[in-house]
mmCIF file of C-alpha atoms (C1' of nucleotides) in Angstrom:
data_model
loop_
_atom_site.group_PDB
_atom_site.id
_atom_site.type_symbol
_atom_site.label_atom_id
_atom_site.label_comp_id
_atom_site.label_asym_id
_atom_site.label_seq_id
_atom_site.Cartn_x
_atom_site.Cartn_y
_atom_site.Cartn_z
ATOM 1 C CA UNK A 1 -12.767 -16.104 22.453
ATOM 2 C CA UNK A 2 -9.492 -14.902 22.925
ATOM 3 C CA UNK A 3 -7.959 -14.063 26.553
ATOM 4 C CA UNK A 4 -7.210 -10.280 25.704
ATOM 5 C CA UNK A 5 -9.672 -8.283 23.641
ATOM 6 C CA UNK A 6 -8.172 -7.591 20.032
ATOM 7 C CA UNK A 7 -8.013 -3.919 19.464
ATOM 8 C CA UNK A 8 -9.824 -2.323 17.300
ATOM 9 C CA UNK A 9 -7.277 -2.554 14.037
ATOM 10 C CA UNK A 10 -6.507 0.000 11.352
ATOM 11 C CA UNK A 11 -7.212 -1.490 8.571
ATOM 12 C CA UNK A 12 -5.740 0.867 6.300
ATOM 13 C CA UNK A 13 -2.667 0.942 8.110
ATOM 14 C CA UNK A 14 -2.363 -2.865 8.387
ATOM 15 C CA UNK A 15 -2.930 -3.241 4.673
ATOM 16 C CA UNK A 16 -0.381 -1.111 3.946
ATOM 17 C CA UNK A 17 2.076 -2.322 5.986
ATOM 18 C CA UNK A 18 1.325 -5.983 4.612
ATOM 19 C CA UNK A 19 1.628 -4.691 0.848
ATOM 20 C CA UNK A 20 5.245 -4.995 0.583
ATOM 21 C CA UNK A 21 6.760 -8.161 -0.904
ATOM 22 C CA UNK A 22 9.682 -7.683 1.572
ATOM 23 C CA UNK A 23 7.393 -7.812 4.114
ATOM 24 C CA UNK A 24 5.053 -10.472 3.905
ATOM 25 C CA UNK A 25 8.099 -12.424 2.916
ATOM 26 C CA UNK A 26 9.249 -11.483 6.511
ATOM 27 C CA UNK A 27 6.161 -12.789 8.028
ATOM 28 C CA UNK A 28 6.455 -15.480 6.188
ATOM 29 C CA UNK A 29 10.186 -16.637 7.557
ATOM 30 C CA UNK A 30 8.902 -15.960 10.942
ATOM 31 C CA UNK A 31 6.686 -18.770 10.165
ATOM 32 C CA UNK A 32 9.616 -20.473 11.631
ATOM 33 C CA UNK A 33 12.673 -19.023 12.574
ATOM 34 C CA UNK A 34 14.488 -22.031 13.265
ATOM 35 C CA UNK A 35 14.165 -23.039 9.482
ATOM 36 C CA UNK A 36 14.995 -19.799 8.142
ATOM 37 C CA UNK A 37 17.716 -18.359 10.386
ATOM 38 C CA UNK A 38 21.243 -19.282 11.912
ATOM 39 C CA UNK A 39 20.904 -20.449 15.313
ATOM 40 C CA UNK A 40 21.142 -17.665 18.016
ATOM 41 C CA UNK A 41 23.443 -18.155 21.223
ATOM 42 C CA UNK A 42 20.995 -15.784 22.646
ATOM 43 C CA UNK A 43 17.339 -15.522 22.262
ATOM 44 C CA UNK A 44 15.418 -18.674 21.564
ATOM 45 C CA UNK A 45 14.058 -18.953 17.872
ATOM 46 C CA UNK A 46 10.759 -20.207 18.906
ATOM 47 C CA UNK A 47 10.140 -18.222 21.472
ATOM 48 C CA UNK A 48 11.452 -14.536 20.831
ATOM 49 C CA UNK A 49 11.944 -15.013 16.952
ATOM 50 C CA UNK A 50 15.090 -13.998 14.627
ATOM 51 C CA UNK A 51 17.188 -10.933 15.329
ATOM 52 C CA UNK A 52 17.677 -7.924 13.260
ATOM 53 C CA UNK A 53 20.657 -8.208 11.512
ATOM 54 C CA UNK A 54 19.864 -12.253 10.626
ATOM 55 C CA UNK A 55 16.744 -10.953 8.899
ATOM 56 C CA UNK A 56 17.818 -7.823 6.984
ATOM 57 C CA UNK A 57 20.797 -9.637 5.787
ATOM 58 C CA UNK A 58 18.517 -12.645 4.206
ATOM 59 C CA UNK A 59 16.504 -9.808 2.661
ATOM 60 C CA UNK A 60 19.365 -8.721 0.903
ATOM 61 C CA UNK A 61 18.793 -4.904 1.629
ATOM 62 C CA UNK A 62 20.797 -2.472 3.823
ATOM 63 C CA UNK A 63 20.570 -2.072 7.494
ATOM 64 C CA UNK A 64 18.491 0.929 8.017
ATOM 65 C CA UNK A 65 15.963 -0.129 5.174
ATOM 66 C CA UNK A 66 16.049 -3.618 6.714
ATOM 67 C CA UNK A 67 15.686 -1.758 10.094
ATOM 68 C CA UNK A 68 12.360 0.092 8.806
ATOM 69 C CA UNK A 69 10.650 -2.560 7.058
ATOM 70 C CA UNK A 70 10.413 -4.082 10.762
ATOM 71 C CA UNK A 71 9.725 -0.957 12.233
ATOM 72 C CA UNK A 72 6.900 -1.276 10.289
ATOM 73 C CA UNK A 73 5.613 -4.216 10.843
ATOM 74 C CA UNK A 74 5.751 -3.572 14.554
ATOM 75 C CA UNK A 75 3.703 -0.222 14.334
ATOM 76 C CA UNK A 76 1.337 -2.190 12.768
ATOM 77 C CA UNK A 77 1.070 -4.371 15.255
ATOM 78 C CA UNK A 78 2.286 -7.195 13.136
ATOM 79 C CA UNK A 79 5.240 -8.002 14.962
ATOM 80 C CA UNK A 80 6.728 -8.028 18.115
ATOM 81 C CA UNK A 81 9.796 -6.819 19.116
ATOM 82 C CA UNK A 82 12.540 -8.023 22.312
ATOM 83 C CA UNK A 83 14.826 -6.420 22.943
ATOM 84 C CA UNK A 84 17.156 -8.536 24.993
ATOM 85 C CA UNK A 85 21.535 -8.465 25.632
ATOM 86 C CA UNK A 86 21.957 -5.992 22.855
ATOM 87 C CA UNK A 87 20.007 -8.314 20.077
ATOM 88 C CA UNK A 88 16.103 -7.275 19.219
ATOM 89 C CA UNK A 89 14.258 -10.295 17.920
ATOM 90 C CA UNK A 90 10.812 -10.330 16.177
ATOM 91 C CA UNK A 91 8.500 -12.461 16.059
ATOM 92 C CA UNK A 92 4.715 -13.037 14.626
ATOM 93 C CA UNK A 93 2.175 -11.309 16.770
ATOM 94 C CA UNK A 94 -0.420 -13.920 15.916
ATOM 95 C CA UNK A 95 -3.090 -12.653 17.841
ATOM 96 C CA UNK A 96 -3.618 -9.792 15.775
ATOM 97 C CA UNK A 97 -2.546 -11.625 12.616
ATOM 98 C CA UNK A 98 -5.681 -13.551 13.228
ATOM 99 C CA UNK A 99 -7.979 -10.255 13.964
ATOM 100 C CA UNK A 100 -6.591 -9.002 10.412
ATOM 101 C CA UNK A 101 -7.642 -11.991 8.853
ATOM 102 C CA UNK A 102 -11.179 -12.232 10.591
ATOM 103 C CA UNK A 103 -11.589 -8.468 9.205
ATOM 104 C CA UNK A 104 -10.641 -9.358 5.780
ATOM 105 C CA UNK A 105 -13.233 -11.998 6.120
ATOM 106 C CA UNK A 106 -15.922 -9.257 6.752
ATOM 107 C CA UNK A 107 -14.388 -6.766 3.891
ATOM 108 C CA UNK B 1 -16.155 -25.555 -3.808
ATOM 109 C CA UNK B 2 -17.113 -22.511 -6.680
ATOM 110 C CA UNK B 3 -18.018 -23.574 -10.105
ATOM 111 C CA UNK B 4 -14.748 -21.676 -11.465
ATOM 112 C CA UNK B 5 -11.387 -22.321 -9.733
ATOM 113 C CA UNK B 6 -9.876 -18.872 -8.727
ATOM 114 C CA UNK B 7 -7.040 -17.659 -10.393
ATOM 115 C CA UNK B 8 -3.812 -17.581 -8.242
ATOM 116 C CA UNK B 9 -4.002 -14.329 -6.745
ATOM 117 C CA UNK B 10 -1.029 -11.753 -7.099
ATOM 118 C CA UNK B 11 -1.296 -10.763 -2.940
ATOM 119 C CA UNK B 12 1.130 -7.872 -3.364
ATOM 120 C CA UNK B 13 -1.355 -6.384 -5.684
ATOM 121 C CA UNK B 14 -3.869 -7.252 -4.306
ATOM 122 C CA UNK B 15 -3.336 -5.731 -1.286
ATOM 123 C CA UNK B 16 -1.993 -2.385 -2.657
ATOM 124 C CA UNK B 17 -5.507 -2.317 -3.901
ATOM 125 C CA UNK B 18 -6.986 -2.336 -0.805
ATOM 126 C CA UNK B 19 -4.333 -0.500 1.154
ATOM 127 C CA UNK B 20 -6.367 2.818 0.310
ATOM 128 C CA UNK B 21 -8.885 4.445 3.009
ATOM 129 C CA UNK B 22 -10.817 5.314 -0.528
ATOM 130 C CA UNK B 23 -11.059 2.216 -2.232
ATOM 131 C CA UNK B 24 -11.761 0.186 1.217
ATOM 132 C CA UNK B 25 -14.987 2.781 0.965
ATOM 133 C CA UNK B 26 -16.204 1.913 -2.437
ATOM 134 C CA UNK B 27 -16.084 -1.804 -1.035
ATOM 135 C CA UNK B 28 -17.900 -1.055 1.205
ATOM 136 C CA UNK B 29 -20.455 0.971 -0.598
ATOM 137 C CA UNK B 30 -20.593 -1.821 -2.889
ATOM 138 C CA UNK B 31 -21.984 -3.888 -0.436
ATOM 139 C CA UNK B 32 -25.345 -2.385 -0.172
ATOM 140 C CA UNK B 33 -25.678 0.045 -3.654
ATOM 141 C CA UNK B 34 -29.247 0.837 -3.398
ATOM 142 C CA UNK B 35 -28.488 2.055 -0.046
ATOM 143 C CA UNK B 36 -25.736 3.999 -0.935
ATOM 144 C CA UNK B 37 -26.480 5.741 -4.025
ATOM 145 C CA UNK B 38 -29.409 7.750 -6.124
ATOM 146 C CA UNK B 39 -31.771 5.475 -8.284
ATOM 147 C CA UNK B 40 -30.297 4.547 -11.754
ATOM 148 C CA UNK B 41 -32.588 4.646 -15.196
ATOM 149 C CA UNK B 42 -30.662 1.547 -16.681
ATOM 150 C CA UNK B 43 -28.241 -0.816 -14.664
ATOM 151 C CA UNK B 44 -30.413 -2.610 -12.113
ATOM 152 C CA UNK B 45 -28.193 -1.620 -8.728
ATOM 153 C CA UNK B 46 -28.109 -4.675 -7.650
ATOM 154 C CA UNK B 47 -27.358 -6.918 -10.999
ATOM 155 C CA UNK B 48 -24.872 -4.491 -12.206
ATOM 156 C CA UNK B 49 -23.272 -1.909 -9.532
ATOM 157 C CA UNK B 50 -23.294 1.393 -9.280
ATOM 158 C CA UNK B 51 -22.353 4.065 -11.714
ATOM 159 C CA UNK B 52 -18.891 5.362 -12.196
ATOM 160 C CA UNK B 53 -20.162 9.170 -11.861
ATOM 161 C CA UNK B 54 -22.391 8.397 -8.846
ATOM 162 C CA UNK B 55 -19.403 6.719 -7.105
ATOM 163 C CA UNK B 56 -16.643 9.614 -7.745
ATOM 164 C CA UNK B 57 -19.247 12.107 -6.683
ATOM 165 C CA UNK B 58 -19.782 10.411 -3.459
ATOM 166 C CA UNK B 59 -16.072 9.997 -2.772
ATOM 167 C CA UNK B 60 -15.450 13.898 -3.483
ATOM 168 C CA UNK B 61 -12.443 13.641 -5.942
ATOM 169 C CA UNK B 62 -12.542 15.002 -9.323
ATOM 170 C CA UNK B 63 -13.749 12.174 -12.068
ATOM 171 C CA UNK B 64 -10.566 11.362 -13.087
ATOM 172 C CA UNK B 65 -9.203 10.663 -9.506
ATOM 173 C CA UNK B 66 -12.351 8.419 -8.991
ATOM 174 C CA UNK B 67 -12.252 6.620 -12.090
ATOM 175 C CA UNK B 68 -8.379 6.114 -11.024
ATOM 176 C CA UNK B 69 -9.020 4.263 -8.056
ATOM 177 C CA UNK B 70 -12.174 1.935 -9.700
ATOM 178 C CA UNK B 71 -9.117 0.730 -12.412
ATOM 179 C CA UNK B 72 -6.958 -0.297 -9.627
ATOM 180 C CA UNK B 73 -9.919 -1.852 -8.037
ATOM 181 C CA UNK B 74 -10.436 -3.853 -11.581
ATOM 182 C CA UNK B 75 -7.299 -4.171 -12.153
ATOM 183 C CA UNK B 76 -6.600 -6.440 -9.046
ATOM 184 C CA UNK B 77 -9.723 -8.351 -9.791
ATOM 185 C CA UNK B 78 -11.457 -7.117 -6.749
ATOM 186 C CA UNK B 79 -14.506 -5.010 -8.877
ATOM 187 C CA UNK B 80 -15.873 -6.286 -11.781
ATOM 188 C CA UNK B 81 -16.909 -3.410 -14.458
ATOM 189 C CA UNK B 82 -20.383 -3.262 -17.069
ATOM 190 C CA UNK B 83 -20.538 -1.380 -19.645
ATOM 191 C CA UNK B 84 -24.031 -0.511 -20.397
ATOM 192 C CA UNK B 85 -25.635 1.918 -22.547
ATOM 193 C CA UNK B 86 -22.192 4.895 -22.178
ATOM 194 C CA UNK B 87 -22.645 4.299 -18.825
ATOM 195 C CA UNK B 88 -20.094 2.064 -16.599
ATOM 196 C CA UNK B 89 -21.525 -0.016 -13.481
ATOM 197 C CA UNK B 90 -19.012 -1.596 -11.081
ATOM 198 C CA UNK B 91 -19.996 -4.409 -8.776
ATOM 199 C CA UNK B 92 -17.940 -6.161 -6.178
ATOM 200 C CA UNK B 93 -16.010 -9.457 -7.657
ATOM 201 C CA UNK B 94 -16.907 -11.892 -4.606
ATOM 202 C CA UNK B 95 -15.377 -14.723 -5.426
ATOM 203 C CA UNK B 96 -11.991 -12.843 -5.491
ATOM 204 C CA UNK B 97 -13.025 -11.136 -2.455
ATOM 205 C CA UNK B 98 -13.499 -14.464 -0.361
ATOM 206 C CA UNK B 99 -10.478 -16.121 -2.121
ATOM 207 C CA UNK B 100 -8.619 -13.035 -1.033
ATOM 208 C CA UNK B 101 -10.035 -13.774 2.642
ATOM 209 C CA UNK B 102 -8.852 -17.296 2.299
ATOM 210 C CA UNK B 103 -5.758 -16.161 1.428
ATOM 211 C CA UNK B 104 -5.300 -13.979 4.293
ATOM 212 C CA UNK B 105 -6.184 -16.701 6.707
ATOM 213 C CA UNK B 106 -2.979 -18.310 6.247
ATOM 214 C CA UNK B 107 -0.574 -15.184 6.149
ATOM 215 C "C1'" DT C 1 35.800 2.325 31.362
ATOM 216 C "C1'" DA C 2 37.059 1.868 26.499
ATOM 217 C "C1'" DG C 3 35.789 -0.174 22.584
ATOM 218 C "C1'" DC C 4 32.811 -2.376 19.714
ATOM 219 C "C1'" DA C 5 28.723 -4.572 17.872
ATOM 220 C "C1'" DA C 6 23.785 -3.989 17.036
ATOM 221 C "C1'" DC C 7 20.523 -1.124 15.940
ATOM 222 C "C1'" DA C 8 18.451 3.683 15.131
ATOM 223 C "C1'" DT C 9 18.356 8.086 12.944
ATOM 224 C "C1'" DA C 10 19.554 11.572 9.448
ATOM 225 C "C1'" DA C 11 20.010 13.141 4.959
ATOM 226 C "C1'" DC C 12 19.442 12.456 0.408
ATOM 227 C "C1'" DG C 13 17.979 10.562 -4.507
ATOM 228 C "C1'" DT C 14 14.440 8.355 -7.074
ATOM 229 C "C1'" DG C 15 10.257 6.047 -8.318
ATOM 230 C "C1'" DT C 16 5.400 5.715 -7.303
ATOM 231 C "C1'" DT C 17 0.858 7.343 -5.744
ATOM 232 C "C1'" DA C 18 -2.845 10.508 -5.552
ATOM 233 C "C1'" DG C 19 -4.538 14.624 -6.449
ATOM 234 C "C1'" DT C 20 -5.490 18.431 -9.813
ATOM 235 C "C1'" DT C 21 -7.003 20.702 -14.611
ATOM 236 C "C1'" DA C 22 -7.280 20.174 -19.476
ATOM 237 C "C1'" DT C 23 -8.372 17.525 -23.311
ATOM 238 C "C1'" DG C 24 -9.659 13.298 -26.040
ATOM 239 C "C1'" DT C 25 -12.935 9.622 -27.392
ATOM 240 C "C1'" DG C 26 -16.869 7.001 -28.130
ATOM 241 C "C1'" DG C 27 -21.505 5.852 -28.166
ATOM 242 C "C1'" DC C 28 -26.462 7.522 -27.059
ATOM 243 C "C1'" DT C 29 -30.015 10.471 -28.609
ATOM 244 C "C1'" DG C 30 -32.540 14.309 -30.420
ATOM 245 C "C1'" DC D 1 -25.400 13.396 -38.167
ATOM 246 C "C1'" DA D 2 -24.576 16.765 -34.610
ATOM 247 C "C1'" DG D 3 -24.132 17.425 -30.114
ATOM 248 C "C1'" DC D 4 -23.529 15.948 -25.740
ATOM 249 C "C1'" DC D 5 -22.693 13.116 -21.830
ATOM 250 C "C1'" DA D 6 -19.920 9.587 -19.535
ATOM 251 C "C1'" DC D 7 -15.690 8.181 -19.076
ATOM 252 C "C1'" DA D 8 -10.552 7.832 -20.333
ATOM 253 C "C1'" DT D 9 -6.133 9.830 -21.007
ATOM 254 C "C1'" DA D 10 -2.486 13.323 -20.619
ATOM 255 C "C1'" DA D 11 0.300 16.396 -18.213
ATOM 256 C "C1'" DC D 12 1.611 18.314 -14.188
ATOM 257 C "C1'" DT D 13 2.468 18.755 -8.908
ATOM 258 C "C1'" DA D 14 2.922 17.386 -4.091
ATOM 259 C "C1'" DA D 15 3.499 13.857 -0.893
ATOM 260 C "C1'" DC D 16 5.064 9.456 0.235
ATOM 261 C "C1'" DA D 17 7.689 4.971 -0.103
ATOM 262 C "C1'" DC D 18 11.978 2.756 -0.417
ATOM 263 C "C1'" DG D 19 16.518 2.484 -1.358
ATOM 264 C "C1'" DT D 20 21.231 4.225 -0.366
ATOM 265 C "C1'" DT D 21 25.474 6.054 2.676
ATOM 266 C "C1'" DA D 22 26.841 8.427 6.752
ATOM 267 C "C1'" DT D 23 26.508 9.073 11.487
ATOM 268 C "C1'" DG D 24 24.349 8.526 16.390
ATOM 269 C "C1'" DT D 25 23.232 5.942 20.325
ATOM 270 C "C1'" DT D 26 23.112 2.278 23.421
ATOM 271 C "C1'" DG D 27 24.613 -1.297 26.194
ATOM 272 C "C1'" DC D 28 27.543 -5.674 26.349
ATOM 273 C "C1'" DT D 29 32.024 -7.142 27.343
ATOM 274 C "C1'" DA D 30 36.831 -7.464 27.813
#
DNA sequence: TAGCAACATAACGTGTTAGTTATGTGGCTG
DNA sequence: CAGCCACATAACTAACACGTTATGTTGCTA
């Protein structure tokens, strides 16, 4: 069992924040950041995940609908967010990642 | 391993489908029919699924709303419709549902 | 502290989704 | 074979999703 209880999840929300090709495409380069993105001077790939603008310029979209396709992602608890020296990086929140997929097990 | 390999699933679609506080319902209705809804003349509950009418009546749309959401069920693959004596039963498709699951294991 | 770079927010257009009512169709059944 | 019942389709509306450009805001950094 895991160290911090999951929370209970939203299913509806977290499905429909996952049925977006942008954005499992997203999830999917955070997979691993170093393959995917430029190197950062700040922020480690690994460890706090790709910035912003690195990731809504690989999805080929503006900045604000870049910008809200992580947004969502994050209020679905999908994502984290740092925000660290004037960069915010995201990365994977695989703890709940893993709750999703133990509740689509049970669907 | 199933007797019939599953069809590459289309996981955009798929969850569209389920990204609905409706159609998550039917699923789950689905699980347990006899439970769920009245006694049916022909269409054994548990063989075939439950009726189209008894299922939009239960959800508390108008017919054509319910019958909307069963198509996008079937259309993902995640419902499998019987047509049976003018009446239409709809059962849950399983082995999409766990290949789904699978699926979602490694997002 | 002035400027700028990164990101957020606002405002808007457009396509899609989900609901409605009205109507069509097709196959039991009397 | 006439009627009816179950379901599908059509047409319309409201709300939402997703894209854009324009503009705010925040906090490094020179």
């Amino acid at each position: 069992m895991s160290s911090r209880v999951a929370h209970a999840i939203d299913l509806e929300v977290v499905l429909k924040a996952l049925a977006s090709a942008r954005r499992l495409q997203i999830l999917e380069w955070l997979k691993d950041p170093q393959t995917h993105f430029p190197p950062q001077e700040h922020g480690d790939p690994v460890e706090h995940g790709a910035c912003n603008l690195y990731i809504v310029e690989k999805l080929g979209v503006s900045q604000p609908a870049g910008s809200r396709h992580l947004k969502v992602l994050v209020d679905a608890g999908l994502v984290l967010a740092t925000r660290r020296k004037g960069w915010v990086y995201y990365r994977r929140n695989e703890d709940m990642l893993s709750t999703v997929a133990d509740r689509m097990a049970k669907i």
